[in-house]
Tab-separated table of C-alpha atoms in Angstrom:
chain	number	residue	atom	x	y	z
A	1	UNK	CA	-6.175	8.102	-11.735
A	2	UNK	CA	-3.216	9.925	-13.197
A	3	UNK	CA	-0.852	6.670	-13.925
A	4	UNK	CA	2.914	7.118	-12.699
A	5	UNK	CA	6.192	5.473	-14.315
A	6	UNK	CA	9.444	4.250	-12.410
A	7	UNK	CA	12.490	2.049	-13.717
A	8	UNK	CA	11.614	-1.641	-13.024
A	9	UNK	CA	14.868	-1.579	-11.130
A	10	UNK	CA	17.685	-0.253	-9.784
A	11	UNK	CA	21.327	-0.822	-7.762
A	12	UNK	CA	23.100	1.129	-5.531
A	13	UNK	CA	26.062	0.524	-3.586
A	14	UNK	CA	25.617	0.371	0.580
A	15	UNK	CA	26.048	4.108	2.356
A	16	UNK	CA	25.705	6.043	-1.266
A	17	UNK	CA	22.903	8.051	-2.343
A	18	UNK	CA	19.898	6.551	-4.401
A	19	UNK	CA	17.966	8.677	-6.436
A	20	UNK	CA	14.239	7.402	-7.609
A	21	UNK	CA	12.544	9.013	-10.236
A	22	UNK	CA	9.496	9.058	-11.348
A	23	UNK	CA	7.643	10.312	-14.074
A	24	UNK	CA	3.838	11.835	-14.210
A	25	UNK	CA	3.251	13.843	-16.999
A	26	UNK	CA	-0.799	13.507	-16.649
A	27	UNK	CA	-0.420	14.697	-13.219
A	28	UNK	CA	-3.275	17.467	-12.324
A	29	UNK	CA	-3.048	20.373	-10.153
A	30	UNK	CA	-4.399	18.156	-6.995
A	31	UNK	CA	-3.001	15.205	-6.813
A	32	UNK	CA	-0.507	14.668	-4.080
A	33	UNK	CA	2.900	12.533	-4.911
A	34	UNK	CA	2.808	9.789	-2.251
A	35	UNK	CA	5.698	7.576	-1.933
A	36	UNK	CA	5.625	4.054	0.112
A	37	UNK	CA	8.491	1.548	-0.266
A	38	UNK	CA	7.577	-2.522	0.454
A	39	UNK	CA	10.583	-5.090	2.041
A	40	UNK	CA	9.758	-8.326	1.098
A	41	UNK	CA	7.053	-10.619	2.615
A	42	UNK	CA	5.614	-7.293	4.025
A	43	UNK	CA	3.047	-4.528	3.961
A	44	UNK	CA	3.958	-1.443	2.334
A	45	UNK	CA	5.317	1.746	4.399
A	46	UNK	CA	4.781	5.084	4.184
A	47	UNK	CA	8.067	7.290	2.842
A	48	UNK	CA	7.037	10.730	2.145
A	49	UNK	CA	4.396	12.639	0.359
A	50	UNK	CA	4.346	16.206	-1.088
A	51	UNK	CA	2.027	18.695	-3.689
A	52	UNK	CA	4.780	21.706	-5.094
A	53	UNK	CA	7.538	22.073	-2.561
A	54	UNK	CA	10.294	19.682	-1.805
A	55	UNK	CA	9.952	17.633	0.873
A	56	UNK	CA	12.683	16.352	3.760
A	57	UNK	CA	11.631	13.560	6.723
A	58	UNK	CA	13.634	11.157	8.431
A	59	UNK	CA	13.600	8.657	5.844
A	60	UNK	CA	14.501	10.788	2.435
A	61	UNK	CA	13.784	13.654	0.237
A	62	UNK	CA	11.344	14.052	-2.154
A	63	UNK	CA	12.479	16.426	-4.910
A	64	UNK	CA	9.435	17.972	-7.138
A	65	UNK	CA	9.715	18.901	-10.435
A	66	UNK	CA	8.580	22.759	-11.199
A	67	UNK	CA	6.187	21.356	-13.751
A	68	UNK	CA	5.392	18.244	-11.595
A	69	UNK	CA	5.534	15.806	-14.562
A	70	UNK	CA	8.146	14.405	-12.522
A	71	UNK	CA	9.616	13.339	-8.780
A	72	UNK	CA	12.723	12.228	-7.638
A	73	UNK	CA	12.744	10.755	-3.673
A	74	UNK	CA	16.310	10.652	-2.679
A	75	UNK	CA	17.668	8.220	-0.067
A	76	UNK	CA	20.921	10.414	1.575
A	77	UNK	CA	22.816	7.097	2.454
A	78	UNK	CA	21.269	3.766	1.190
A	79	UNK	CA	21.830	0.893	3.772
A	80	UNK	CA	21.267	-3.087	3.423
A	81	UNK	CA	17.766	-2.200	5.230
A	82	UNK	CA	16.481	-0.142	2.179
A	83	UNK	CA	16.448	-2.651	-0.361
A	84	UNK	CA	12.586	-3.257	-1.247
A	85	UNK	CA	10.016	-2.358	-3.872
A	86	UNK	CA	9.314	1.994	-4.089
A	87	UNK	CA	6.033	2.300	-5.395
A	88	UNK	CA	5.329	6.510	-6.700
A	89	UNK	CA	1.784	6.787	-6.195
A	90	UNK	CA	-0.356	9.925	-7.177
A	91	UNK	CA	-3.256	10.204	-4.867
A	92	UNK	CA	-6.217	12.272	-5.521
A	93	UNK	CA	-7.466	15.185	-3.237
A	94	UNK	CA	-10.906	14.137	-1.830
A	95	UNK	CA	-12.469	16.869	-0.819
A	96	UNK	CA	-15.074	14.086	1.188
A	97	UNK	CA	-11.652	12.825	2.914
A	98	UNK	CA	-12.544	9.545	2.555
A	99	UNK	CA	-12.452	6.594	0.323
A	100	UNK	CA	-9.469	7.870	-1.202
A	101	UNK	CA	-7.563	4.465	-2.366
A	102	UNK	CA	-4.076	3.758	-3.548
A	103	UNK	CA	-3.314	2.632	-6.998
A	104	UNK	CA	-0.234	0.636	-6.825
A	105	UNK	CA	2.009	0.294	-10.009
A	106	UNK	CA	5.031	-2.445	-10.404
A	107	UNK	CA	7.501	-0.118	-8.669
A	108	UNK	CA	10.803	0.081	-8.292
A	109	UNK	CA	12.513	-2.576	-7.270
A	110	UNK	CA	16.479	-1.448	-5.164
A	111	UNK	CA	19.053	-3.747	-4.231
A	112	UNK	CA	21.369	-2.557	-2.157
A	113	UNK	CA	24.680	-3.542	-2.582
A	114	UNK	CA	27.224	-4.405	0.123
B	1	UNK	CA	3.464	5.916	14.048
B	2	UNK	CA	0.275	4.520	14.278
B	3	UNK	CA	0.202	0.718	13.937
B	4	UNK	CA	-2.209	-1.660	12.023
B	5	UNK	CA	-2.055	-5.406	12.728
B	6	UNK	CA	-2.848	-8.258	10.960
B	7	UNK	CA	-4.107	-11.497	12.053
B	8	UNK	CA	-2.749	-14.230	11.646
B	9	UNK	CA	0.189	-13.939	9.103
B	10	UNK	CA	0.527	-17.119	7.624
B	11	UNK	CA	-2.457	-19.169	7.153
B	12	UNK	CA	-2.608	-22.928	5.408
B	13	UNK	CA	-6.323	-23.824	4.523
B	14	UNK	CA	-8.022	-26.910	2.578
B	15	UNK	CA	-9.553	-26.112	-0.526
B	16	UNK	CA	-13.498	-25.560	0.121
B	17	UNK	CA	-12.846	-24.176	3.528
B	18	UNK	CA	-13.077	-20.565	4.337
B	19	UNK	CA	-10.432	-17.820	6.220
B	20	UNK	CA	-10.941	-15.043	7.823
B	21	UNK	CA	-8.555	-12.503	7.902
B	22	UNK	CA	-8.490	-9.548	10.798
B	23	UNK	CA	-7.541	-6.226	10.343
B	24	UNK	CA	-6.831	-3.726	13.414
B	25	UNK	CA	-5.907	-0.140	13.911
B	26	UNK	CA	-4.153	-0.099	17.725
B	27	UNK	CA	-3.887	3.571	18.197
B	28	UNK	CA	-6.312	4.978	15.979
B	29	UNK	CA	-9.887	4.857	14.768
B	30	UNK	CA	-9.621	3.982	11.257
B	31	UNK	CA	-13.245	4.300	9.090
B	32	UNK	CA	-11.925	3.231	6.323
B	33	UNK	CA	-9.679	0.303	5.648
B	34	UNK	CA	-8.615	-1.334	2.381
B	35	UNK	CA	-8.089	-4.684	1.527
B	36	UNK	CA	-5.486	-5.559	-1.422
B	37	UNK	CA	-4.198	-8.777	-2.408
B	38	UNK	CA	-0.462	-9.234	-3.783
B	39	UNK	CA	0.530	-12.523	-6.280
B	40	UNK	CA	4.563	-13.448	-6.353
B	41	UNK	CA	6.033	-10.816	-8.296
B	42	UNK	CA	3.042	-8.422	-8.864
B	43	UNK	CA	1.705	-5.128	-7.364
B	44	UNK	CA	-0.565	-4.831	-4.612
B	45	UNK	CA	-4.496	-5.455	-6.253
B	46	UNK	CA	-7.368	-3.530	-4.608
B	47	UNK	CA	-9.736	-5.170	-3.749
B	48	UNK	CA	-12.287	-3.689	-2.172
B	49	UNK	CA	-12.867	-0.468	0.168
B	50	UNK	CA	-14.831	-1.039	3.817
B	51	UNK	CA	-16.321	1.433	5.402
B	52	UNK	CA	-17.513	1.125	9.246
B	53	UNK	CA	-20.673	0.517	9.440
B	54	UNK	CA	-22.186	0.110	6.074
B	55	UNK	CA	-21.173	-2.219	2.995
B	56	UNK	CA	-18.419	-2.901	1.079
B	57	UNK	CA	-17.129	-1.155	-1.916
B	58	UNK	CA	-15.343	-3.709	-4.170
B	59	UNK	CA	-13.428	-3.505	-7.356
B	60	UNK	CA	-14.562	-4.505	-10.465
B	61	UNK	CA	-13.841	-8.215	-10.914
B	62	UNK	CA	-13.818	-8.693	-7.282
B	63	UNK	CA	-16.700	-11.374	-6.252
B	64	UNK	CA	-18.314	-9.696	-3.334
B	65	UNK	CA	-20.236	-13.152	-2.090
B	66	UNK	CA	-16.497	-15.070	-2.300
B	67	UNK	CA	-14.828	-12.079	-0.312
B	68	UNK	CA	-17.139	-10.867	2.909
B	69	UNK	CA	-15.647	-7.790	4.790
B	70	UNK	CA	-17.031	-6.494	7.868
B	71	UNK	CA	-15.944	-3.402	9.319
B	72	UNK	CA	-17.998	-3.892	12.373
B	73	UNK	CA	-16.128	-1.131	15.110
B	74	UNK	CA	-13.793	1.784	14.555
B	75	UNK	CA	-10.936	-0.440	14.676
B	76	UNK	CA	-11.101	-3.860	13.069
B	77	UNK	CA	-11.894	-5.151	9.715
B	78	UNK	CA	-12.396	-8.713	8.832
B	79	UNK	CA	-12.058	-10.318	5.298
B	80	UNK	CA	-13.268	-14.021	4.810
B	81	UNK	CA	-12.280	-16.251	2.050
B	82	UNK	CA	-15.176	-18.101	1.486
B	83	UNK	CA	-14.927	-21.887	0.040
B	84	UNK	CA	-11.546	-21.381	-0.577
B	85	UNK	CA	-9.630	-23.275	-3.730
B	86	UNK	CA	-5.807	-23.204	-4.748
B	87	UNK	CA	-6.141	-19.991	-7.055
B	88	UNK	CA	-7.056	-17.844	-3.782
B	89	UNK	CA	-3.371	-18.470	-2.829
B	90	UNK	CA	-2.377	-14.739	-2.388
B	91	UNK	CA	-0.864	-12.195	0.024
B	92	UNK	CA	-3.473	-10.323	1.267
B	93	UNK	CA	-2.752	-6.811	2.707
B	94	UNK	CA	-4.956	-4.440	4.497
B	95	UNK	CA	-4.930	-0.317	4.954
B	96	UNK	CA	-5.709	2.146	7.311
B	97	UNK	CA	-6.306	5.864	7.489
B	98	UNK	CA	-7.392	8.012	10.476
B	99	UNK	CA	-10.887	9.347	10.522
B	100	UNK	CA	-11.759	11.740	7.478
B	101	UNK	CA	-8.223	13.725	7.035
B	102	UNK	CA	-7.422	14.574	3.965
B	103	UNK	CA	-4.049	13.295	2.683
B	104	UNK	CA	-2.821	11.513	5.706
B	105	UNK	CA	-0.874	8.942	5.024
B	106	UNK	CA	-2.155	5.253	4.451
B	107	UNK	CA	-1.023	2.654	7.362
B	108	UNK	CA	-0.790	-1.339	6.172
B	109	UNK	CA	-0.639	-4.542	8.068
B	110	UNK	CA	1.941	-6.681	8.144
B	111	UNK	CA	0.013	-9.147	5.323
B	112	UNK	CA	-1.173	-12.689	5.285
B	113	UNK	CA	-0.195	-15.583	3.577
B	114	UNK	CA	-2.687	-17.788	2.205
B	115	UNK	CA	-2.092	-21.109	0.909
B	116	UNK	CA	-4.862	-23.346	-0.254
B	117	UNK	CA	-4.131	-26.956	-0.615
């Protein structure tokens, strides 16, 4: 699997914007940019996913490089709620749509300031 | 969004004992789930793939005789912890996706904390 790299951490300040990068230089032409987030003493959630085009959903923005060595999801206004562990995962195409797994880095870990 | 529950979420066992760990998709038929374990501080391990209906696929390193998954029905998967001993202590997560769609996203249970004394 194409492997993925992310900041070990970062801050932000309650009801400002977060940006997450992440870098994927080895990314190839079908692999999808999935993005899940984990609170603590939970299962991960689904955030967004996307292939070329930027991406908007209730939750954030994911912002694709032209290239796609690199992603950015953007949280509009960062609450208390959103502090956890964002995990940028590339995830295959499978043309037998199944068995596809997830390959979990360290992540990102946000804290949220008040 | 569809939902996948695990049972129970906090489990204290004696060492030598086994645990068994279910996995359920409540609004969707899920033939695949994915089991991953989590140590403090660490990313979430695969450990092994179950399909419905047929065997396990595990992980390299992953003993399939201490670890038994069943993925009996549509809609639950079981993992047991066989002869459990303190080093098994671990968050263990599970996954879901719907049927054979391609790039749906991946649903996970809430976890389960094992603690083997």
């Amino acid at each position: 699997d194409a492997k993925t790299t992310q900041p070990n951490s970062m801050e932000s300040n309650e009801e400002e914007p977060v940006h997450l990068p992440c870098n994927h230089s080895t990314i190839s032409g079908t692999d999808y940019i999935h993005w899940y987030r984990q609170l603590p003493s939970q299962g991960p959630e689904y955030v967004i996913h996307g292939l070329t085009s930027n991406v908007n959903n209730r939750m954030a923005s994911l912002a694709i490089a032209e290239d796609r060595k690199s992603s950015t999801l953007i949280l509009h206004r960062a609450t208390l709620r959103d502090a956890a562990v964002y995990y940028c995962i590339l995830r295959a195409a499978n043309t037998r749509g199944s068995n596809y797994k997830l390959t979990f880095g360290k992540g990102t870990l946000l804290t949220v300031n008040p | 969004g569809a939902v996948v529950s695990q049972h129970p979420s906090r489990v204290i066992c004696k060492s030598g004992t086994s645990v068994k760990i279910e996995c359920r998709s409540l609004d969707f038929q899920a033939t695949t789930m994915f089991w991953y374990r989590q140590f403090p501080k660490q990313s979430l391990m695969l450990m092994a793939t179950s399909n419905e209906g047929s065997k396990a696929t595990y992980e390299q390193g992953v003993e399939k005789d201490k670890f038994l998954i069943n993925h009996a029905s549509l809609t639950l998967s079981t993992l047991t912890v066989t002869s459990a001993h303190p080093e098994d202590s671990s968050f263990y997560i599970c996954s879901a996706r719907e049927g054979n769609v391609m790039n749906t996203e991946a649903f996970f249970g809430q976890g389960t904390r094992l603690t083997v004394v």
